[in-house]
């Protein structure tokens, strides 16, 4: 009934605890639990208490009633649960042996009535005694762990195993789980920190109670149940209890860390959390120097490897749990299931029989004893530093770029480890001494750990200070002996371990290589040890036979340190590191040979030392030391000799590049034969690999390595000779550059400054022929042979070519003309090739030509004596140079400016008659520069045009080129002036008239046209040409040079030209004769001038007696008035000027006036459009002034001209503005025979309805005069009727005037004569034909090319016909 009530209360309170509140009888329930002997009642009470903990006030009542201790006493019963399920684990649980179980059972003692102590007895035996009545509930009993003799019924284990009745609701494990949950909840009610995170002091009571000696050890020892749930709960509870607990530093004495590390399950995260919080807070004593601070402070330092402890501290519980349960082999963790099993075995062996004892005596207390460090076979070859295993860290193949968290700290730790390693001394205790302390006799095979451990435990218990105050010293000796026998010190030899030192050196190299930026500010502190190591290893006779070679690792570290910081480089120099490295290099290079492999120690040392020197060369102080050691450069070049060691050669090439920052080092390497080695590497380049697009790696592709070495060699050569600029600039070394130019050709040597090694190497390994380079298999083979011979000589004998290649000449290049590093012959074959420095090449060509001036002068003298050689190599080279100069100017606009100042030389070359090719090339050069105005001006200033003019006669094949050149030059007025003075017009006239080449003649005509167009000298040129040719030729040359040439060859008789075979022959003969005479004179004296007298003129009979005005023959114009004149307006103006001049003359030349008048009338009649231009010329007022003259000849001529002008409306408008009617009336009165023509003119005037003319007619009384003519017979008029009809039409036109028509009609209406005519139609009397009797012949076609005897068409053409 009681149990049912408790069960009901548990249910109700669990559901309604918030409404019920605190339970007032909590203390009573605790008392019931403590007094209970019924298992069911116990369990129901516990379940009810578990619900009561839902209320915090109840918890306080429980603690006041000593509930914590009661609960802990019940917890110990968990050790009695022997039927719990076996959990599969990774590790084998350490089982107690049968003899251990039997021995550990006898834990109990009891006192009889006589107060005699009986025992020990096992728990089974105690039960038998109880069942037999020997002992009872009040019998006083004792076992280890109890605080004294107590009645049997007050001892929980005996009470519940011997006395208790009833059936339990829960087994021991479930019971413990329930209690642990209660304790966890209680602790959670009382945190160790307040809401602000401040530590609560004093420690909350709940945790303080559990921290006491009668509770805490039993909580900890529950870990030895190995029940997963219990272990997890205990770990959680311990974390809560130990948080900010002052007792935490002595927690290790409970053995909790041993018990936890023995746990074989996988739910280790709570355990890991507990370890993370507590392992560094234990106040244990450390007698030995541990490897790191963490290991010294961690209680786990003797149990787990350093890395695992560091993982726990650095990465946290979760990461630690992951490693702890896994299989890891990395630089930061080496751990496996095997290592975990080993650890459990060692701990179990250390604990001995304690774990089985708990099955007999659950209150037994563990007596803490330090455990010797566990040695793991897997770590025997490992060196742990900071948080890394150096062997794995140095294994870059398996662990490339493994992250390093704190490189500076790691470096410091490594340096400390290095110092400890080199200062390592033999252990102070021997194995025999340790055996003696442990009271073990020395054995040949030694003792196993079990016997050693038993001896240790026996003596430790005997001399433990707690039991034997006088045994402290002996206790410490026992511990020391035990730890020595269990440590590696007893198994290893004395002194430093070379393998460890190698790892230390290599790990430092990795640090400096990967974390250069972080370590850069720090000066390396390990140089004394490093230099000492290098010095000792170098001087060791067994250097090349050691199993652990320190020198490669030491030299590699030396490189990485100086590569990291300038501070280190200076420190290395101060520590004499440069000198000791040189000794190491010299010793190892001496061992290099054809059989050396990249992995050999000597190769590695040479590589590292060379890299170190390459970096050190950046610093002036180090360079000074290097210069003091000539052997360094010598050995460096020797390394380059072994081509099969590509990696070493690569590093050596980089070192050469680094040394090149100093001029003295450049020279020293040059004299050591560095060029021979570097140049040979260039020929191993395969450009198809780089251009093929195939993925490649230096690790798997040897050609990729060769390509890389070739590129580095190019870079080294560039720096060695000082070819580079900007950030990569090195001192300019003329000696090296001279040698490189000789060996590689100047063109390829200049490519070194481009910093594009791929392009240079491709050219070097291809066949090329261009103006800069003649390169093929033969040249490569020739150079390679020379380099190999000199290289071998230098290495073996120390001697080589004294010039170091500076005088080397390729066989094929020796036959070529090279100017400015350009093969002139090739350039002439490839004129479109782009010359990189065209300006310089132009200057070089001009300088070469100038250098040949003496030779050319001698050639000129030979030419004068008639002894010019047909051909010579030197002459051919001059010709090639001129041809190249022409090509460079033509293909590079702007470079022609470099010829300024050199034209006297170039023009003098034109004098070398007999050297046609040379003259031709010189002419082409001159022609190519004429596009530049500055050059033209310089030519003009040089006064050398005469040589070009002479060439027109001496070199006929180049006449066209000369003309084109002159055409370009005549842009300068000074050139035209010089051409006129030096007879240029005569030479050109000869070409135009006598040349058989139509193109030459046309170009000559074109040149004349340009000269005629010059504003200053054009008129003078025209005057001179007019002495030989009619003016129409000059105009034709301007309009169409081709037409001018055809005109010269044709026969013409037209208003502008009378030209036939006779005339042409006379002109050609005259010009040819004059040219020949002048050429001979000028050939003797180039300064001879052409003087042409003013009277000189070529006159021919065909034009004698012809009247010519404006270059037009008037006779022929009258017969062919429709001829299309070249300059109609100019001719019209000149013709009218002549007419006015004749009319105004006091002595009128009637014949000439008649001819001029006839020409005017014919011209205006055939080409009436010319009349429209007359008003603008201003001649109309002058014509009417002449009309008013009393001279009948003049009046007649004026009427004839006015009659033609009346056909133009613009002329009529001009006549209306001047006095025109009155002079007309006067002229009609003077020349009555011209009345008919005058009336026709008047009719035309008034038909245009010009009021101003009507007004003039009114003022001049023209109406009465005309009416009088109507009334008369007109006896002097050829056609009276027609004349009267014209008068009638004129009067009617006047009458239509809007302004004066009424006045005219008034006059007419008064006349009786008008009435007879006004109504009549007179059109039949007026003829459409021209009444001018002068207009004989029809208009015809005109132009430059007109056959004089041809019949002209009647239509006037718009343009001249085709020839």
XYZ file of C-alpha atoms in Angstrom, residues 571-1055:
485
model
C 73.346 38.447 -39.875
C 74.563 35.561 -42.039
C 77.367 37.765 -43.313
C 78.357 38.812 -39.786
C 78.403 35.163 -38.669
C 80.833 34.381 -41.553
C 78.128 32.319 -43.212
C 79.224 33.413 -46.713
C 82.670 31.940 -46.137
C 81.475 28.654 -44.641
C 78.903 28.206 -47.396
C 81.680 28.695 -49.926
C 83.644 25.889 -48.274
C 80.616 23.617 -48.464
C 80.035 24.567 -52.110
C 83.647 23.957 -53.074
C 83.733 20.566 -51.422
C 80.500 19.435 -53.065
C 81.108 20.818 -56.574
C 84.369 18.906 -56.582
C 82.309 15.731 -56.249
C 79.976 16.537 -59.136
C 80.328 14.373 -62.179
C 78.541 12.802 -65.098
C 77.082 10.181 -62.787
C 75.651 12.653 -60.286
C 71.906 12.440 -59.822
C 69.512 15.221 -58.754
C 68.846 13.487 -55.435
C 72.500 13.176 -54.487
C 73.592 14.988 -51.389
C 76.287 16.970 -53.205
C 73.769 18.164 -55.798
C 71.347 19.235 -53.089
C 74.031 21.133 -51.213
C 75.186 22.896 -54.382
C 71.589 23.789 -55.175
C 70.840 25.239 -51.755
C 74.081 27.152 -51.438
C 73.645 28.598 -54.916
C 70.116 29.715 -54.056
C 71.425 31.245 -50.860
C 74.055 33.222 -52.739
C 71.457 34.330 -55.283
C 69.411 35.922 -52.526
C 72.380 37.270 -50.582
C 73.596 39.056 -53.710
C 70.747 41.517 -53.288
C 72.611 43.092 -50.390
C 75.698 45.160 -50.869
C 77.503 43.834 -47.797
C 76.996 40.242 -48.933
C 78.172 41.082 -52.436
C 81.353 42.461 -50.951
C 81.976 39.161 -49.179
C 81.221 37.232 -52.356
C 83.741 39.341 -54.254
C 86.330 38.495 -51.627
C 85.813 34.806 -52.455
C 86.638 34.290 -56.165
C 85.993 30.580 -55.754
C 82.254 31.268 -55.415
C 81.932 32.465 -59.001
C 84.228 29.707 -60.213
C 82.182 26.994 -58.526
C 78.963 28.608 -59.736
C 80.097 28.351 -63.346
C 81.305 24.815 -62.740
C 77.773 23.894 -61.643
C 76.486 25.081 -65.025
C 78.760 22.585 -66.765
C 76.696 19.561 -65.723
C 73.782 19.892 -68.115
C 72.073 16.710 -66.957
C 71.529 18.291 -63.533
C 68.865 20.610 -64.896
C 67.549 21.742 -61.531
C 71.025 22.724 -60.360
C 71.691 24.489 -63.648
C 68.399 26.340 -63.295
C 69.322 27.589 -59.852
C 72.806 28.482 -61.038
C 71.346 30.507 -63.915
C 69.171 32.362 -61.431
C 72.258 33.002 -59.313
C 74.112 34.408 -62.308
C 71.159 36.726 -62.833
C 71.276 37.792 -59.197
C 75.046 38.392 -59.228
C 74.617 40.604 -62.298
C 73.550 43.555 -60.148
C 77.222 44.266 -59.521
C 79.579 45.284 -62.327
C 82.589 43.552 -60.774
C 80.620 40.333 -60.343
C 79.479 40.609 -63.963
C 83.060 40.806 -65.120
C 84.158 37.972 -62.872
C 81.414 35.660 -64.165
C 82.225 36.703 -67.728
C 85.864 35.794 -67.207
C 84.809 32.506 -65.587
C 83.119 31.495 -68.850
C 79.498 31.975 -67.832
C 78.552 32.926 -71.397
C 79.668 29.559 -72.745
C 77.358 27.685 -70.392
C 74.329 29.948 -70.684
C 74.390 30.181 -74.465
C 74.490 26.415 -74.868
C 71.282 26.078 -72.835
C 69.475 28.247 -75.374
C 69.737 25.591 -78.063
C 67.811 23.027 -75.991
C 64.576 25.016 -76.323
C 61.621 23.451 -78.156
C 59.132 26.156 -79.067
C 56.595 23.591 -80.303
C 56.067 22.452 -76.719
C 55.058 25.909 -75.537
C 52.917 26.572 -78.593
C 51.343 23.120 -78.753
C 48.715 23.823 -76.112
C 49.417 20.539 -74.321
C 49.415 20.520 -70.534
C 52.932 20.003 -69.209
C 54.727 19.753 -65.926
C 58.374 20.064 -65.006
C 57.991 16.978 -62.850
C 57.041 14.731 -65.750
C 58.301 16.463 -68.881
C 62.053 16.858 -69.300
C 61.608 19.161 -72.269
C 59.557 21.498 -70.126
C 62.531 21.644 -67.758
C 64.882 22.345 -70.656
C 62.572 25.083 -71.906
C 62.448 26.660 -68.474
C 66.232 26.562 -68.182
C 66.570 28.157 -71.607
C 64.284 31.021 -70.571
C 66.206 31.530 -67.361
C 69.445 31.574 -69.331
C 68.050 34.313 -71.546
C 67.112 36.261 -68.438
C 70.572 35.727 -66.968
C 72.248 36.883 -70.191
C 70.008 39.969 -70.252
C 71.035 40.947 -66.749
C 74.645 39.902 -67.161
C 75.137 42.290 -70.051
C 72.955 45.062 -68.634
C 70.351 44.895 -71.381
C 67.269 45.400 -69.211
C 65.787 48.639 -67.951
C 63.457 49.950 -65.272
C 63.067 47.698 -62.234
C 65.251 44.938 -63.705
C 68.110 47.181 -64.781
C 71.679 46.053 -64.099
C 75.007 47.794 -64.807
C 75.827 48.202 -68.476
C 78.796 45.958 -69.265
C 80.334 46.804 -72.612
C 82.728 43.855 -72.649
C 79.947 41.340 -72.151
C 77.692 43.041 -74.677
C 80.457 43.005 -77.258
C 80.950 39.274 -76.766
C 77.222 38.549 -76.827
C 76.789 40.555 -80.027
C 79.598 38.623 -81.639
C 78.240 35.246 -80.524
C 74.521 35.862 -81.043
C 74.676 38.646 -83.662
C 73.705 42.219 -82.724
C 70.095 41.610 -83.715
C 69.597 38.725 -81.298
C 71.634 40.485 -78.638
C 69.235 43.420 -78.771
C 66.349 41.029 -78.302
C 67.698 40.443 -74.825
C 66.399 43.874 -73.861
C 62.822 43.008 -74.867
C 62.310 40.652 -71.934
C 60.469 38.230 -74.235
C 62.572 35.058 -74.014
C 60.091 32.883 -75.916
C 60.416 34.959 -79.082
C 64.203 35.042 -78.890
C 64.480 31.311 -78.257
C 62.128 30.499 -81.114
C 64.301 32.508 -83.493
C 67.459 30.870 -82.173
C 66.076 27.405 -82.811
C 64.586 28.160 -86.221
C 66.070 28.907 -89.620
C 65.756 32.609 -90.370
C 67.028 34.944 -93.048
C 66.111 38.572 -92.669
C 67.998 41.863 -92.797
C 69.020 41.460 -89.175
C 69.792 37.781 -89.059
C 71.143 34.965 -91.167
C 70.546 31.962 -88.947
C 70.326 28.309 -89.915
C 71.587 24.882 -88.962
C 75.106 25.724 -90.029
C 75.385 28.866 -87.917
C 73.915 27.069 -84.893
C 76.313 24.168 -85.304
C 79.267 26.514 -85.741
C 78.401 28.464 -82.586
C 77.617 25.342 -80.528
C 80.930 23.776 -81.506
C 82.817 26.900 -80.452
C 80.963 27.124 -77.137
C 81.462 23.470 -76.249
C 85.174 23.617 -76.996
C 85.701 26.770 -74.944
C 83.464 25.522 -72.140
C 85.403 22.276 -71.792
C 88.742 24.081 -71.928
C 87.669 26.497 -69.215
C 86.473 23.751 -66.853
C 89.416 21.424 -67.367
C 92.337 23.817 -67.821
C 91.033 27.163 -66.629
C 91.952 28.705 -70.001
C 89.775 29.805 -72.924
C 89.510 32.323 -75.759
C 91.189 35.510 -74.439
C 88.436 37.626 -76.018
C 85.740 35.397 -74.478
C 83.979 35.306 -77.851
C 84.195 39.003 -78.689
C 86.089 38.344 -81.957
C 84.005 35.370 -83.023
C 82.686 35.693 -86.588
C 80.299 33.372 -88.367
C 81.656 32.112 -91.660
C 78.559 33.055 -93.582
C 78.476 36.566 -92.078
C 82.046 37.351 -93.098
C 80.966 37.597 -96.755
C 78.148 40.031 -96.126
C 78.045 43.837 -96.060
C 76.776 44.745 -92.601
C 75.836 48.326 -91.900
C 74.233 49.263 -88.609
C 73.805 45.583 -87.711
C 71.797 45.042 -90.900
C 72.681 42.644 -93.673
C 72.368 45.054 -96.588
C 71.962 42.405 -99.264
C 69.123 40.691 -97.408
C 67.433 43.973 -96.711
C 67.482 44.868 -100.374
C 65.855 41.526 -101.100
C 63.242 42.155 -98.382
C 62.721 45.920 -98.502
C 59.342 45.712 -96.741
C 60.985 44.212 -93.638
C 60.414 46.458 -90.637
C 63.668 47.949 -89.416
C 63.408 48.521 -85.678
C 65.529 51.664 -85.634
C 65.086 53.010 -89.117
C 66.471 56.421 -88.209
C 69.727 54.957 -86.915
C 70.047 52.632 -89.891
C 69.646 55.610 -92.210
C 72.392 57.454 -90.368
C 74.619 54.354 -90.479
C 74.145 54.046 -94.233
C 74.995 57.696 -94.763
C 78.071 57.334 -92.562
C 79.127 54.272 -94.541
C 78.760 56.180 -97.803
C 80.733 59.039 -96.333
C 83.443 56.577 -95.322
C 83.668 55.506 -98.948
C 84.066 59.088 -100.159
C 87.786 58.744 -100.816
C 87.219 55.579 -102.780
C 84.441 57.234 -104.764
C 86.625 60.249 -105.442
C 89.293 57.946 -106.828
C 86.617 56.289 -108.909
C 85.634 59.697 -110.288
C 89.190 60.423 -111.282
C 89.375 57.056 -113.009
C 86.138 57.875 -114.769
C 87.616 61.098 -116.097
C 90.575 59.168 -117.416
C 88.320 56.518 -118.901
C 89.546 53.682 -116.637
C 86.432 52.853 -114.625
C 86.417 49.135 -113.710
C 83.445 47.151 -114.868
C 82.791 45.752 -111.417
C 84.388 45.449 -108.040
C 83.286 44.166 -104.648
C 83.672 47.550 -103.050
C 81.713 49.309 -105.750
C 79.020 46.688 -105.442
C 78.830 47.281 -101.716
C 78.407 51.018 -102.259
C 75.631 50.250 -104.716
C 73.950 47.971 -102.161
C 74.232 50.675 -99.514
C 72.566 53.187 -101.826
C 69.855 50.706 -102.660
C 69.278 50.054 -98.975
C 69.146 53.780 -98.301
C 66.479 54.115 -100.954
C 64.486 51.243 -99.463
C 64.672 52.491 -95.885
C 63.496 55.940 -96.946
C 60.656 54.610 -99.068
C 59.381 52.251 -96.388
C 59.896 54.486 -93.364
C 58.464 57.952 -93.902
C 60.276 60.540 -91.860
C 63.775 59.063 -91.896
C 64.641 61.028 -95.023
C 65.235 63.996 -92.764
C 68.532 62.346 -91.792
C 69.827 63.028 -95.313
C 69.912 66.735 -94.661
C 73.514 67.818 -94.846
C 74.434 64.797 -96.979
C 72.976 65.865 -100.318
C 76.234 67.182 -101.695
C 77.636 63.661 -101.260
C 74.584 62.006 -102.786
C 74.414 64.369 -105.760
C 78.131 64.018 -106.399
C 77.545 60.302 -106.880
C 75.553 61.229 -109.976
C 78.781 62.375 -111.613
C 80.236 58.862 -111.741
C 79.544 58.280 -115.398
C 80.136 54.709 -116.346
C 78.850 53.441 -113.013
C 75.281 53.255 -114.156
C 73.904 51.187 -111.277
C 75.521 53.431 -108.705
C 74.152 56.532 -110.448
C 70.749 54.942 -110.705
C 70.620 54.030 -106.998
C 71.856 57.474 -105.981
C 69.151 58.999 -108.142
C 66.517 56.780 -106.533
C 67.671 57.896 -103.108
C 67.375 61.518 -104.136
C 63.961 60.865 -105.640
C 62.753 59.210 -102.450
C 63.595 62.208 -100.247
C 61.861 64.807 -102.399
C 58.554 64.219 -100.616
C 59.983 65.979 -97.604
C 59.919 69.759 -97.873
C 62.863 70.172 -95.512
C 64.937 67.902 -97.703
C 63.895 69.847 -100.775
C 64.925 73.082 -99.120
C 68.274 71.587 -98.131
C 68.851 70.412 -101.699
C 68.051 73.905 -102.895
C 70.498 75.357 -100.396
C 73.199 72.870 -101.450
C 73.264 74.146 -105.036
C 73.794 70.693 -106.482
C 70.937 70.484 -108.997
C 73.381 70.623 -111.893
C 74.424 66.993 -111.294
C 70.834 65.912 -111.620
C 70.408 67.910 -114.830
C 73.547 66.431 -116.343
C 72.097 62.983 -115.716
C 69.322 63.729 -118.217
C 71.890 63.542 -120.955
C 74.440 61.098 -119.522
C 72.009 58.389 -118.303
C 69.058 58.153 -120.712
C 67.550 55.134 -118.958
C 66.899 57.264 -115.894
C 65.425 60.258 -117.651
C 61.953 59.492 -116.398
C 63.169 59.196 -112.806
C 65.109 62.441 -113.115
C 62.044 64.228 -114.429
C 59.898 62.890 -111.598
C 62.562 63.985 -109.136
C 62.686 67.436 -110.678
C 58.908 67.600 -110.525
C 59.029 67.058 -106.786
C 61.923 69.441 -106.311
C 60.245 72.275 -108.222
C 58.015 72.761 -105.197
C 60.844 75.075 -104.209
C 61.202 78.338 -106.088
C 64.931 78.215 -105.423
C 65.147 74.913 -107.302
C 63.294 76.413 -110.278
C 65.620 79.374 -110.195
C 68.667 77.089 -110.134
C 67.172 74.962 -112.897
C 66.738 78.052 -115.061
C 70.273 79.229 -114.325
C 71.875 75.814 -114.895
C 70.063 75.150 -118.191
C 67.397 72.898 -116.836
C 64.820 74.368 -119.265
C 67.099 73.598 -122.189
C 67.568 69.962 -121.120
C 63.848 69.607 -120.640
C 63.011 71.244 -123.968
C 65.331 68.770 -125.614
C 63.463 65.906 -123.957
C 60.086 67.341 -124.903
C 61.034 67.945 -128.485
C 63.555 65.243 -129.315
C 62.843 62.317 -126.960
C 61.472 59.162 -128.551
C 59.833 58.068 -125.288
C 56.229 59.350 -125.143
C 56.131 59.003 -121.371
C 59.280 61.096 -120.986
C 57.803 63.805 -123.161
C 54.515 63.796 -121.265
C 56.268 63.946 -117.903
C 58.451 66.765 -119.215
C 55.335 68.656 -120.258
C 53.886 68.056 -116.794
C 57.094 69.405 -115.239
C 56.923 72.505 -117.453
C 53.350 73.050 -116.337
C 54.402 72.984 -112.684
C 57.254 75.382 -113.305
C 54.953 77.714 -115.232
C 52.562 77.702 -112.271
C 55.207 79.115 -109.916
C 54.114 82.590 -108.882
C 57.603 84.105 -108.895
C 59.410 82.368 -111.718
C 56.491 81.039 -113.755
C 56.294 84.139 -116.013
C 60.031 84.014 -116.661
C 59.829 80.350 -117.540
C 56.944 81.118 -119.914
C 58.926 83.849 -121.576
C 61.893 81.524 -122.104
C 59.730 78.702 -123.432
C 57.891 81.123 -125.725
C 61.199 81.763 -127.463
C 61.092 78.193 -128.649
C 57.423 77.168 -128.698
C 54.129 78.932 -129.392
C 52.230 79.927 -126.254
C 49.478 77.416 -126.923
C 51.946 74.671 -126.024
C 52.401 76.109 -122.556
C 48.656 76.229 -122.048
C 48.288 72.716 -123.401
C 50.995 71.518 -121.003
C 48.983 72.971 -118.156
C 45.717 71.406 -119.275
C 46.947 68.062 -120.601
C 50.626 67.096 -120.934
C 49.619 64.247 -123.216
C 47.772 66.621 -125.505
C 50.773 68.951 -125.596
C 53.003 66.112 -126.782
C 50.491 65.116 -129.458
C 50.192 68.730 -130.587
C 53.938 68.904 -131.030
C 53.898 65.800 -133.225
C 50.917 66.934 -135.332
C 50.329 69.457 -138.160
C 47.994 72.312 -137.300
C 46.622 75.482 -138.865
C 43.931 77.061 -136.738
C 43.323 80.432 -135.139
